[in-house]
GROMACS .gro file of C-alpha atoms in nm:
model
  457
    1MET     CA    1   3.554  -3.017  -3.859
    2TYR     CA    2   3.247  -2.989  -3.582
    3LYS     CA    3   3.454  -3.162  -3.201
    4ILE     CA    4   3.359  -3.288  -2.869
    5ASN     CA    5   3.514  -3.370  -2.640
    6LEU     CA    6   3.305  -3.641  -2.422
    7GLY     CA    7   3.539  -3.716  -2.118
    8THR     CA    8   3.830  -3.910  -2.263
    9ILE     CA    9   3.719  -3.950  -2.611
   10THR     CA   10   3.642  -3.646  -2.872
   11TYR     CA   11   3.451  -3.739  -3.149
   12GLN     CA   12   3.510  -3.576  -3.484
   13PHE     CA   13   3.303  -3.459  -3.786
   14GLU     CA   14   3.377  -3.399  -4.108
   15ASN     CA   15   3.135  -3.136  -4.153
   16LEU     CA   16   2.733  -3.058  -4.098
   17LYS     CA   17   2.605  -3.271  -4.335
   18ASP     CA   18   2.906  -3.546  -4.166
   19LEU     CA   19   2.701  -3.421  -3.817
   20MET     CA   20   2.376  -3.458  -3.936
   21ALA     CA   21   2.375  -3.798  -4.031
   22LYS     CA   22   2.573  -3.915  -3.778
   23ALA     CA   23   2.272  -3.779  -3.538
   24SER     CA   24   1.982  -3.969  -3.732
   25PRO     CA   25   1.826  -4.233  -3.536
   26ALA     CA   26   1.962  -4.522  -3.683
   27ARG     CA   27   1.826  -4.664  -4.009
   28SER     CA   28   1.918  -4.918  -4.236
   29GLY     CA   29   1.979  -4.714  -4.537
   30ASP     CA   30   2.233  -4.448  -4.369
   31ASP     CA   31   2.361  -4.847  -4.270
   32LEU     CA   32   2.342  -4.864  -4.648
   33ALA     CA   33   2.472  -4.593  -4.793
   34ARG     CA   34   2.737  -4.550  -4.482
   35ILE     CA   35   2.727  -4.222  -4.336
   36SER     CA   36   2.586  -4.341  -4.015
   37ALA     CA   37   2.691  -4.360  -3.679
   38SER     CA   38   2.886  -4.621  -3.555
   39CYS     CA   39   2.777  -4.713  -3.267
   40MET     CA   40   2.486  -4.524  -3.035
   41GLU     CA   41   2.782  -4.349  -2.812
   42GLU     CA   42   2.934  -4.118  -3.117
   43ARG     CA   43   2.520  -4.078  -3.266
   44VAL     CA   44   2.493  -3.923  -2.875
   45ALA     CA   45   2.743  -3.668  -2.876
   46ALA     CA   46   2.688  -3.560  -3.249
   47GLN     CA   47   2.294  -3.486  -3.149
   48MET     CA   48   2.435  -3.300  -2.859
   49LEU     CA   49   2.715  -3.139  -3.118
   50LEU     CA   50   2.372  -3.088  -3.352
   51ALA     CA   51   2.229  -2.882  -3.079
   52ASP     CA   52   2.459  -2.638  -3.003
   53GLN     CA   53   2.473  -2.552  -3.342
   54PRO     CA   54   2.295  -2.214  -3.423
   55LEU     CA   55   2.002  -2.220  -3.718
   56THR     CA   56   2.153  -2.002  -3.954
   57VAL     CA   57   2.476  -2.235  -3.972
   58PHE     CA   58   2.268  -2.395  -4.249
   59LEU     CA   59   2.216  -2.096  -4.471
   60GLU     CA   60   2.580  -2.050  -4.432
   61GLU     CA   61   2.702  -2.437  -4.476
   62PRO     CA   62   2.488  -2.605  -4.767
   63LEU     CA   63   2.454  -3.014  -4.810
   64ILE     CA   64   2.434  -2.978  -5.108
   65PRO     CA   65   2.646  -2.710  -5.307
   66TYR     CA   66   2.382  -2.474  -5.493
   67GLU     CA   67   2.620  -2.468  -5.749
   68GLU     CA   68   2.493  -2.875  -5.807
   69ASP     CA   69   2.131  -2.859  -5.694
   70GLU     CA   70   1.834  -2.721  -5.820
   71VAL     CA   71   1.659  -2.822  -5.510
   72THR     CA   72   1.914  -2.648  -5.306
   73ARG     CA   73   1.896  -2.345  -5.480
   74LEU     CA   74   1.473  -2.334  -5.483
   75ILE     CA   75   1.542  -2.375  -5.113
   76ILE     CA   76   1.792  -2.064  -5.032
   77ASP     CA   77   1.636  -1.897  -5.273
   78THR     CA   78   1.236  -1.912  -5.168
   79HIS     CA   79   1.413  -1.859  -4.832
   80ASP     CA   80   1.127  -1.602  -4.578
   81LYS     CA   81   1.368  -1.374  -4.395
   82LYS     CA   82   1.087  -1.245  -4.237
   83ALA     CA   83   1.027  -1.523  -4.113
   84PHE     CA   84   1.224  -1.693  -4.061
   85SER     CA   85   1.308  -1.402  -3.825
   86LEU     CA   86   1.194  -1.464  -3.519
   87ILE     CA   87   1.419  -1.783  -3.442
   88SER     CA   88   1.690  -1.659  -3.594
   89SER     CA   89   1.873  -1.629  -3.292
   90LEU     CA   90   1.824  -2.011  -3.195
   91THR     CA   91   2.031  -2.301  -3.159
   92VAL     CA   92   1.891  -2.641  -3.232
   93GLY     CA   93   1.856  -2.680  -2.876
   94ASP     CA   94   1.679  -2.355  -2.880
   95PHE     CA   95   1.461  -2.439  -3.159
   96ARG     CA   96   1.362  -2.783  -2.959
   97ASN     CA   97   1.250  -2.646  -2.700
   98TRP     CA   98   1.088  -2.321  -2.835
   99LEU     CA   99   0.849  -2.560  -3.070
  100LEU     CA  100   0.715  -2.737  -2.769
  101ASN     CA  101   0.686  -2.459  -2.504
  102GLU     CA  102   0.298  -2.429  -2.397
  103ASN     CA  103   0.317  -2.055  -2.521
  104THR     CA  104   0.408  -2.110  -2.893
  105THR     CA  105   0.098  -2.176  -3.056
  106SER     CA  106  -0.039  -2.232  -3.410
  107MET     CA  107  -0.020  -1.925  -3.516
  108LYS     CA  108   0.330  -1.913  -3.385
  109LEU     CA  109   0.427  -2.201  -3.619
  110ALA     CA  110   0.158  -2.076  -3.947
  111SER     CA  111   0.422  -1.723  -3.923
  112VAL     CA  112   0.690  -1.921  -3.887
  113ALA     CA  113   0.699  -2.224  -4.168
  114ALA     CA  114   0.831  -2.047  -4.499
  115GLY     CA  115   1.120  -1.983  -4.268
  116ILE     CA  116   1.219  -2.237  -4.188
  117THR     CA  117   1.459  -2.475  -4.402
  118PRO     CA  118   1.457  -2.858  -4.441
  119GLU     CA  119   1.743  -2.894  -4.270
  120MET     CA  120   1.685  -2.712  -3.938
  121ALA     CA  121   1.358  -2.941  -3.965
  122ALA     CA  122   1.553  -3.226  -4.041
  123ALA     CA  123   1.838  -3.115  -3.776
  124VAL     CA  124   1.595  -3.015  -3.471
  125SER     CA  125   1.399  -3.357  -3.550
  126LYS     CA  126   1.748  -3.599  -3.496
  127ILE     CA  127   1.726  -3.435  -3.135
  128MET     CA  128   1.346  -3.490  -3.046
  129ARG     CA  129   1.158  -3.786  -2.907
  130ASN     CA  130   0.828  -3.945  -3.051
  131GLN     CA  131   0.679  -3.812  -2.831
  132ASP     CA  132   0.835  -3.468  -2.904
  133LEU     CA  133   0.748  -3.522  -3.275
  134ILE     CA  134   0.371  -3.581  -3.140
  135LEU     CA  135   0.355  -3.349  -2.939
  136ALA     CA  136   0.496  -3.032  -3.166
  137ALA     CA  137   0.334  -3.176  -3.480
  138LYS     CA  138  -0.057  -3.165  -3.299
  139LYS     CA  139   0.016  -2.790  -3.266
  140CYS     CA  140   0.102  -2.725  -3.650
  141GLN     CA  141  -0.237  -2.679  -3.886
  142VAL     CA  142  -0.244  -2.629  -4.251
  143VAL     CA  143  -0.553  -2.646  -4.458
  144THR     CA  144  -0.603  -2.675  -4.743
  145LYS     CA  145  -0.868  -2.701  -5.033
  146PHE     CA  146  -1.057  -2.796  -5.417
  147ARG     CA  147  -1.438  -2.938  -5.328
  148ASP     CA  148  -1.389  -3.032  -4.968
  149THR     CA  149  -1.106  -2.868  -4.662
  150ILE     CA  150  -0.896  -3.122  -4.539
  151GLY     CA  151  -0.646  -3.041  -4.236
  152LEU     CA  152  -0.920  -2.877  -4.018
  153PRO     CA  153  -0.810  -2.939  -3.614
  154GLY     CA  154  -1.109  -3.300  -3.498
  155HIS     CA  155  -1.086  -3.426  -3.867
  156LEU     CA  156  -0.911  -3.669  -4.090
  157SER     CA  157  -0.928  -3.770  -4.397
  158ALA     CA  158  -0.884  -4.035  -4.643
  159ARG     CA  159  -0.804  -4.154  -4.940
  160LEU     CA  160  -0.986  -4.375  -5.127
  161GLN     CA  161  -0.732  -4.613  -5.323
  162PRO     CA  162  -0.900  -4.835  -5.539
  163ASN     CA  163  -0.595  -4.985  -5.728
  164HIS     CA  164  -0.683  -5.272  -5.967
  165PRO     CA  165  -0.372  -5.553  -6.103
  166THR     CA  166  -0.547  -5.500  -6.444
  167ASP     CA  167  -0.718  -5.148  -6.452
  168ASP     CA  168  -1.072  -5.361  -6.498
  169LEU     CA  169  -1.364  -5.065  -6.434
  170LYS     CA  170  -1.614  -5.281  -6.304
  171GLY     CA  171  -1.330  -5.378  -5.997
  172ILE     CA  172  -1.330  -5.051  -5.980
  173ALA     CA  173  -1.608  -4.936  -5.903
  174ALA     CA  174  -1.671  -5.220  -5.665
  175SER     CA  175  -1.408  -5.069  -5.477
  176ILE     CA  176  -1.548  -4.689  -5.471
  177ILE     CA  177  -1.822  -4.829  -5.327
  178ASP     CA  178  -1.719  -5.080  -5.091
  179GLY     CA  179  -1.504  -4.679  -5.012
  180LEU     CA  180  -1.788  -4.496  -4.988
  181MET     CA  181  -1.947  -4.685  -4.815
  182TYR     CA  182  -1.752  -4.663  -4.514
  183GLY     CA  183  -1.711  -4.270  -4.566
  184SER     CA  184  -1.318  -4.315  -4.653
  185GLY     CA  185  -1.302  -4.089  -4.988
  186ASP     CA  186  -1.200  -3.679  -4.867
  187ALA     CA  187  -0.905  -3.642  -4.905
  188VAL     CA  188  -0.902  -3.786  -5.324
  189ILE     CA  189  -1.059  -4.065  -5.481
  190GLY     CA  190  -0.695  -4.183  -5.673
  191ILE     CA  191  -0.601  -4.445  -5.839
  192ASN     CA  192  -0.240  -4.616  -5.932
  193PRO     CA  193  -0.335  -4.728  -6.275
  194ALA     CA  194  -0.155  -5.042  -6.445
  195SER     CA  195  -0.071  -4.932  -6.717
  196ASP     CA  196   0.071  -4.573  -6.795
  197SER     CA  197  -0.104  -4.575  -7.140
  198ILE     CA  198  -0.285  -4.241  -7.255
  199SER     CA  199  -0.615  -4.404  -7.302
  200ALA     CA  200  -0.635  -4.611  -7.034
  201ILE     CA  201  -0.591  -4.348  -6.830
  202THR     CA  202  -0.833  -4.158  -6.979
  203GLU     CA  203  -1.078  -4.376  -6.959
  204LEU     CA  204  -0.992  -4.409  -6.584
  205ASN     CA  205  -1.035  -4.009  -6.543
  206TYR     CA  206  -1.402  -4.029  -6.719
  207MET     CA  207  -1.525  -4.298  -6.527
  208LEU     CA  208  -1.408  -4.120  -6.173
  209ASP     CA  209  -1.527  -3.772  -6.330
  210GLU     CA  210  -1.914  -3.919  -6.399
  211ILE     CA  211  -1.943  -4.014  -6.036
  212ILE     CA  212  -1.810  -3.697  -5.846
  213GLN     CA  213  -2.036  -3.502  -6.085
  214ARG     CA  214  -2.382  -3.779  -6.106
  215TYR     CA  215  -2.413  -3.860  -5.677
  216ASN     CA  216  -2.231  -3.427  -5.652
  217ILE     CA  217  -1.966  -3.571  -5.452
  218PRO     CA  218  -1.799  -3.336  -5.227
  219THR     CA  219  -1.396  -3.420  -5.313
  220GLN     CA  220  -1.162  -3.482  -5.583
  221SER     CA  221  -1.006  -3.728  -5.836
  222CYS     CA  222  -0.680  -3.854  -5.896
  223VAL     CA  223  -0.511  -4.088  -6.124
  224LEU     CA  224  -0.168  -4.155  -5.991
  225THR     CA  225   0.008  -4.148  -6.276
  226HIS     CA  226   0.301  -4.016  -6.405
  227VAL     CA  227   0.306  -3.535  -6.425
  228THR     CA  228   0.418  -3.547  -6.849
  229ASN     CA  229   0.135  -3.823  -6.870
  230THR     CA  230  -0.058  -3.570  -6.683
  231ILE     CA  231  -0.011  -3.260  -6.796
  232GLU     CA  232  -0.071  -3.451  -7.213
  233MET     CA  233  -0.415  -3.534  -7.074
  234ILE     CA  234  -0.480  -3.172  -6.922
  235ASN     CA  235  -0.401  -3.038  -7.345
  236GLN     CA  236  -0.688  -3.291  -7.474
  237GLY     CA  237  -0.950  -3.196  -7.279
  238VAL     CA  238  -0.923  -3.488  -7.038
  239PRO     CA  239  -1.140  -3.392  -6.654
  240ILE     CA  240  -0.858  -3.391  -6.448
  241ASP     CA  241  -0.879  -3.296  -6.077
  242LEU     CA  242  -0.544  -3.280  -5.918
  243VAL     CA  243  -0.196  -3.328  -6.060
  244PHE     CA  244   0.011  -3.626  -5.908
  245GLN     CA  245   0.403  -3.681  -5.892
  246SER     CA  246   0.632  -3.857  -5.664
  247ILE     CA  247   0.925  -3.673  -5.557
  248ALA     CA  248   1.244  -3.628  -5.368
  249GLY     CA  249   1.485  -3.345  -5.176
  250THR     CA  250   1.762  -3.386  -5.525
  251GLU     CA  251   1.772  -3.292  -5.860
  252GLY     CA  252   1.958  -3.577  -5.938
  253ALA     CA  253   1.686  -3.851  -5.808
  254ASN     CA  254   1.388  -3.641  -5.949
  255SER     CA  255   1.566  -3.673  -6.296
  256GLY     CA  256   1.505  -3.969  -6.197
  257PHE     CA  257   1.143  -3.924  -6.177
  258GLY     CA  258   1.180  -3.828  -6.477
  259VAL     CA  259   1.093  -3.378  -6.343
  260ASN     CA  260   1.251  -3.114  -6.301
  261LEU     CA  261   1.099  -2.805  -6.099
  262LYS     CA  262   0.989  -2.658  -6.499
  263VAL     CA  263   0.774  -2.947  -6.543
  264LEU     CA  264   0.644  -2.938  -6.183
  265ASP     CA  265   0.607  -2.569  -6.342
  266GLU     CA  266   0.453  -2.612  -6.629
  267ALA     CA  267   0.205  -2.931  -6.450
  268TYR     CA  268   0.115  -2.627  -6.168
  269ASP     CA  269  -0.006  -2.379  -6.406
  270ALA     CA  270  -0.181  -2.624  -6.653
  271ALA     CA  271  -0.442  -2.756  -6.379
  272LEU     CA  272  -0.461  -2.471  -6.218
  273GLY     CA  273  -0.600  -2.351  -6.550
  274MET     CA  274  -0.890  -2.603  -6.547
  275HIS     CA  275  -1.047  -2.387  -6.262
  276ARG     CA  276  -1.272  -2.735  -6.143
  277GLY     CA  277  -1.196  -2.667  -5.729
  278THR     CA  278  -1.523  -2.514  -5.598
  279ILE     CA  279  -1.342  -2.388  -5.272
  280GLY     CA  280  -0.987  -2.372  -5.329
  281ASP     CA  281  -0.760  -2.421  -5.592
  282ASN     CA  282  -0.542  -2.680  -5.411
  283VAL     CA  283  -0.462  -2.927  -5.758
  284MET     CA  284  -0.140  -3.025  -5.675
  285TYR     CA  285  -0.099  -3.420  -5.524
  286PHE     CA  286   0.258  -3.564  -5.399
  287GLU     CA  287   0.457  -3.846  -5.273
  288THR     CA  288   0.789  -3.895  -5.042
  289GLY     CA  289   0.919  -4.162  -4.896
  290GLN     CA  290   1.224  -4.174  -4.703
  291GLY     CA  291   1.572  -4.341  -4.983
  292SER     CA  292   1.469  -4.258  -5.297
  293ALA     CA  293   1.726  -4.029  -5.349
  294LEU     CA  294   1.940  -4.313  -5.167
  295SER     CA  295   1.826  -4.544  -5.440
  296ALA     CA  296   1.884  -4.274  -5.677
  297GLU     CA  297   2.218  -4.318  -5.567
  298ALA     CA  298   2.166  -3.918  -5.567
  299HIS     CA  299   2.175  -3.819  -5.221
  300HIS     CA  300   2.528  -3.651  -5.187
  301GLY     CA  301   2.600  -3.828  -4.869
  302VAL     CA  302   2.324  -3.677  -4.777
  303ASP     CA  303   2.136  -3.829  -4.471
  304GLU     CA  304   1.827  -4.031  -4.596
  305GLN     CA  305   1.544  -3.879  -4.366
  306THR     CA  306   1.736  -3.440  -4.443
  307CYS     CA  307   1.693  -3.585  -4.815
  308GLU     CA  308   1.271  -3.656  -4.726
  309ALA     CA  309   1.260  -3.315  -4.511
  310ARG     CA  310   1.379  -3.173  -4.843
  311SER     CA  311   1.137  -3.371  -5.136
  312TYR     CA  312   0.901  -3.097  -4.911
  313ALA     CA  313   1.035  -2.766  -5.024
  314VAL     CA  314   1.005  -2.940  -5.343
  315ALA     CA  315   0.592  -2.997  -5.254
  316ARG     CA  316   0.549  -2.618  -5.075
  317ARG     CA  317   0.636  -2.474  -5.385
  318TYR     CA  318   0.288  -2.534  -5.515
  319HIS     CA  319   0.060  -2.455  -5.250
  320PRO     CA  320  -0.073  -2.915  -5.288
  321LEU     CA  321  -0.400  -2.943  -5.238
  322LEU     CA  322  -0.243  -3.385  -5.009
  323VAL     CA  323   0.128  -3.486  -4.945
  324ASN     CA  324   0.197  -3.823  -4.823
  325THR     CA  325   0.566  -4.008  -4.752
  326VAL     CA  326   0.496  -4.408  -4.878
  327VAL     CA  327   0.654  -4.421  -4.539
  328GLY     CA  328   0.746  -4.793  -4.607
  329PHE     CA  329   0.677  -4.870  -4.910
  330ILE     CA  330   1.061  -4.841  -5.060
  331GLY     CA  331   1.130  -5.123  -4.795
  332PRO     CA  332   1.374  -5.244  -4.542
  333GLU     CA  333   1.653  -5.157  -4.745
  334TYR     CA  334   1.537  -4.840  -4.641
  335LEU     CA  335   1.378  -4.809  -4.355
  336TYR     CA  336   1.482  -5.215  -4.176
  337ASP     CA  337   1.194  -5.263  -3.898
  338GLY     CA  338   0.882  -5.181  -3.769
  339LYS     CA  339   1.079  -4.961  -3.546
  340GLN     CA  340   1.256  -4.761  -3.833
  341ILE     CA  341   0.902  -4.775  -3.998
  342ILE     CA  342   0.754  -4.570  -3.679
  343ARG     CA  343   1.010  -4.327  -3.640
  344ALA     CA  344   1.041  -4.203  -4.003
  345GLY     CA  345   0.643  -4.197  -4.001
  346LEU     CA  346   0.674  -3.957  -3.681
  347GLU     CA  347   0.966  -3.763  -3.875
  348ASP     CA  348   0.849  -3.710  -4.203
  349HIS     CA  349   0.507  -3.581  -4.108
  350PHE     CA  350   0.679  -3.321  -3.819
  351CYS     CA  351   0.915  -3.207  -4.052
  352GLY     CA  352   0.659  -3.117  -4.373
  353LYS     CA  353   0.376  -2.940  -4.089
  354LEU     CA  354   0.659  -2.763  -3.945
  355MET     CA  355   0.726  -2.611  -4.308
  356GLY     CA  356   0.416  -2.597  -4.372
  357VAL     CA  357   0.329  -2.866  -4.594
  358PRO     CA  358  -0.039  -3.060  -4.558
  359MET     CA  359   0.133  -3.403  -4.460
  360GLY     CA  360  -0.095  -3.698  -4.486
  361CYS     CA  361   0.126  -4.026  -4.483
  362ASP     CA  362   0.054  -4.442  -4.620
  363VAL     CA  363   0.108  -4.630  -4.337
  364CYS     CA  364   0.257  -4.882  -4.497
  365TYR     CA  365   0.562  -5.164  -4.574
  366THR     CA  366   0.612  -5.467  -4.768
  367ASN     CA  367   0.600  -5.848  -4.702
  368HIS     CA  368   0.992  -5.886  -4.656
  369ALA     CA  369   1.032  -5.563  -4.396
  370GLU     CA  370   0.988  -5.682  -4.045
  371ALA     CA  371   0.710  -5.550  -4.007
  372ASP     CA  372   0.390  -5.594  -3.921
  373GLN     CA  373   0.013  -5.490  -3.894
  374ASP     CA  374   0.108  -5.424  -3.546
  375ASP     CA  375   0.298  -5.207  -3.574
  376MET     CA  376   0.122  -5.055  -3.799
  377ASP     CA  377  -0.129  -4.970  -3.620
  378THR     CA  378   0.124  -4.761  -3.370
  379LEU     CA  379   0.236  -4.560  -3.637
  380LEU     CA  380  -0.083  -4.546  -3.742
  381THR     CA  381  -0.248  -4.452  -3.356
  382LEU     CA  382  -0.001  -4.235  -3.347
  383LEU     CA  383   0.021  -3.996  -3.682
  384THR     CA  384  -0.375  -4.013  -3.537
  385ALA     CA  385  -0.218  -3.788  -3.230
  386ALA     CA  386   0.010  -3.585  -3.364
  387GLY     CA  387  -0.306  -3.465  -3.632
  388VAL     CA  388  -0.216  -3.615  -3.955
  389ASN     CA  389  -0.428  -3.484  -4.210
  390TYR     CA  390  -0.507  -3.792  -4.411
  391ILE     CA  391  -0.427  -4.149  -4.423
  392MET     CA  392  -0.501  -4.380  -4.649
  393GLY     CA  393  -0.816  -4.663  -4.697
  394VAL     CA  394  -0.726  -4.962  -4.951
  395PRO     CA  395  -0.957  -5.245  -4.923
  396GLY     CA  396  -0.873  -5.512  -4.645
  397ALA     CA  397  -0.548  -5.220  -4.614
  398ASP     CA  398  -0.405  -5.473  -4.889
  399ASP     CA  399  -0.348  -5.336  -5.208
  400ILE     CA  400  -0.349  -5.619  -5.467
  401MET     CA  401  -0.257  -5.391  -5.785
  402LEU     CA  402   0.114  -5.265  -5.575
  403ASN     CA  403   0.151  -5.601  -5.341
  404TYR     CA  404   0.186  -5.432  -4.981
  405GLN     CA  405   0.073  -5.337  -4.706
  406SER     CA  406  -0.084  -4.986  -4.616
  407THR     CA  407  -0.486  -4.890  -4.376
  408SER     CA  408  -0.810  -5.017  -4.454
  409PHE     CA  409  -1.137  -4.860  -4.512
  410HIS     CA  410  -1.177  -4.965  -4.103
  411ASP     CA  411  -0.853  -4.809  -3.988
  412ALA     CA  412  -1.006  -4.472  -4.124
  413LEU     CA  413  -1.312  -4.563  -3.895
  414TYR     CA  414  -1.087  -4.707  -3.593
  415ALA     CA  415  -0.876  -4.416  -3.551
  416ARG     CA  416  -1.226  -4.126  -3.567
  417GLN     CA  417  -1.440  -4.309  -3.286
  418VAL     CA  418  -1.046  -4.353  -3.084
  419PHE     CA  419  -1.009  -3.985  -3.101
  420GLY     CA  420  -1.317  -3.833  -3.190
  421LEU     CA  421  -1.268  -3.645  -3.523
  422LYS     CA  422  -1.469  -3.617  -3.883
  423HIS     CA  423  -1.420  -3.646  -4.171
  424ALA     CA  424  -1.383  -3.304  -4.352
  425PRO     CA  425  -1.710  -3.091  -4.300
  426GLU     CA  426  -1.802  -3.058  -4.687
  427PHE     CA  427  -1.819  -3.490  -4.759
  428SER     CA  428  -1.926  -3.533  -4.369
  429GLU     CA  429  -2.217  -3.342  -4.495
  430TRP     CA  430  -2.333  -3.535  -4.810
  431LEU     CA  431  -2.197  -3.893  -4.674
  432GLU     CA  432  -2.529  -3.790  -4.398
  433ASN     CA  433  -2.767  -3.687  -4.597
  434ILE     CA  434  -2.744  -4.026  -4.810
  435HIS     CA  435  -2.754  -4.265  -4.512
  436ILE     CA  436  -2.435  -4.338  -4.551
  437ILE     CA  437  -2.359  -4.161  -4.120
  438ASN     CA  438  -2.603  -4.076  -3.873
  439HIS     CA  439  -2.546  -3.661  -3.756
  440ASN     CA  440  -2.246  -3.762  -3.496
  441GLY     CA  441  -2.115  -3.909  -3.800
  442TRP     CA  442  -2.204  -4.259  -3.709
  443LEU     CA  443  -2.184  -4.541  -4.003
  444CYS     CA  444  -2.637  -4.664  -4.088
  445HIS     CA  445  -2.549  -4.862  -4.401
  446THR     CA  446  -2.916  -4.809  -4.551
  447GLU     CA  447  -3.001  -5.065  -4.869
  448SER     CA  448  -3.145  -4.741  -5.046
  449SER     CA  449  -2.817  -4.554  -5.025
  450PRO     CA  450  -2.787  -4.418  -5.447
  451ILE     CA  451  -2.445  -4.494  -5.455
  452LEU     CA  452  -2.502  -4.832  -5.450
  453GLY     CA  453  -2.590  -4.777  -5.844
  454ILE     CA  454  -2.161  -4.688  -5.894
  455GLU     CA  455  -2.138  -5.048  -6.056
  456LYS     CA  456  -2.392  -4.969  -6.320
  457LEU     CA  457  -2.174  -4.693  -6.448
   0.00000   0.00000   0.00000
């Protein structure tokens, strides 16, 4: 039992899991699960008490029992005690102060990342303001490589997302041309297929590979199908760059996605065996989102933000090229409005980066949420200030296959211009060589660009 006296009132919390849930900033998913604070006073009391807890308590009191959950076993069994030693004497509140201290450099943060459990990251985020999350995340630098380099300071990449409701190759090619001409695609050219037919997604993979190889584009492709489909295609010799999978923070939620660590291990080994990266071997692409464990009824009473942070422990195991929180995609049942989506996006980015995960964000919302594109502009701007590795590039910001609102090719241009950021360096050189951008990084479209021939493939 955790207790705190505030004046004449004593607030009690049944266990660490209850304390964490009550300390979370307000969100509809925790209300739905009936684990949230009953009032602002209780939330503040929980945050004050949480700030006084030593970081070691999260190693001593797992929120989900070790025997019941393979993600908990992964977190405990792979905890790096040497990396943790620098911060092992701190409380959650001390940890916040240490993160924000100007003497805590990017190098120091990288050195402790493997010692930070998801629960530690989630706990400290709960007592941080938005500006704290931005400042601390800005200092966390996670760089990955496949055919280009993603996550360098002073750079912002974008996933080119050319989805089509019927997987029409000409329609997808048109969107790829559009995106490349606006300088999107250095994170990945990634398609969410409308079909899970192996023959259909195989055709998409061959198309993407032909485009990249013909035009010598220093980027990578991914068809975001289930990991077992990708393993089957690898076994058939289909050209696969990145292996994709949606993941969550509990064993039960991952089972709902049809995966476990054994399957992900197999996929990781298979992708490494393809040897398709030219400058690096970060071969995995994961997507996450607050609310997935609750949606699967596999949250074990743990708040949705902590469950989300636990998914980054799964991702960290596989040294991914890309991880992104699809922050507003699951819907208003889990993140009700623009304010909750903005807060969740900053939390997710901070927690992932703190743990050494290369975080991007799909700055997005569904049409039935109490949010609009102005909210997304705000989150995009805040995340760019926080050093997000990459964002989405969707034609017109409106995904016509998945039916949700995201960020556009123009939004990436806006973010780069406002903050003076560049594309991935190898991709930037390619864009300049084919006259899409000039040496300053500004667009300079010409009708002679060889990319305009993609529609003939």
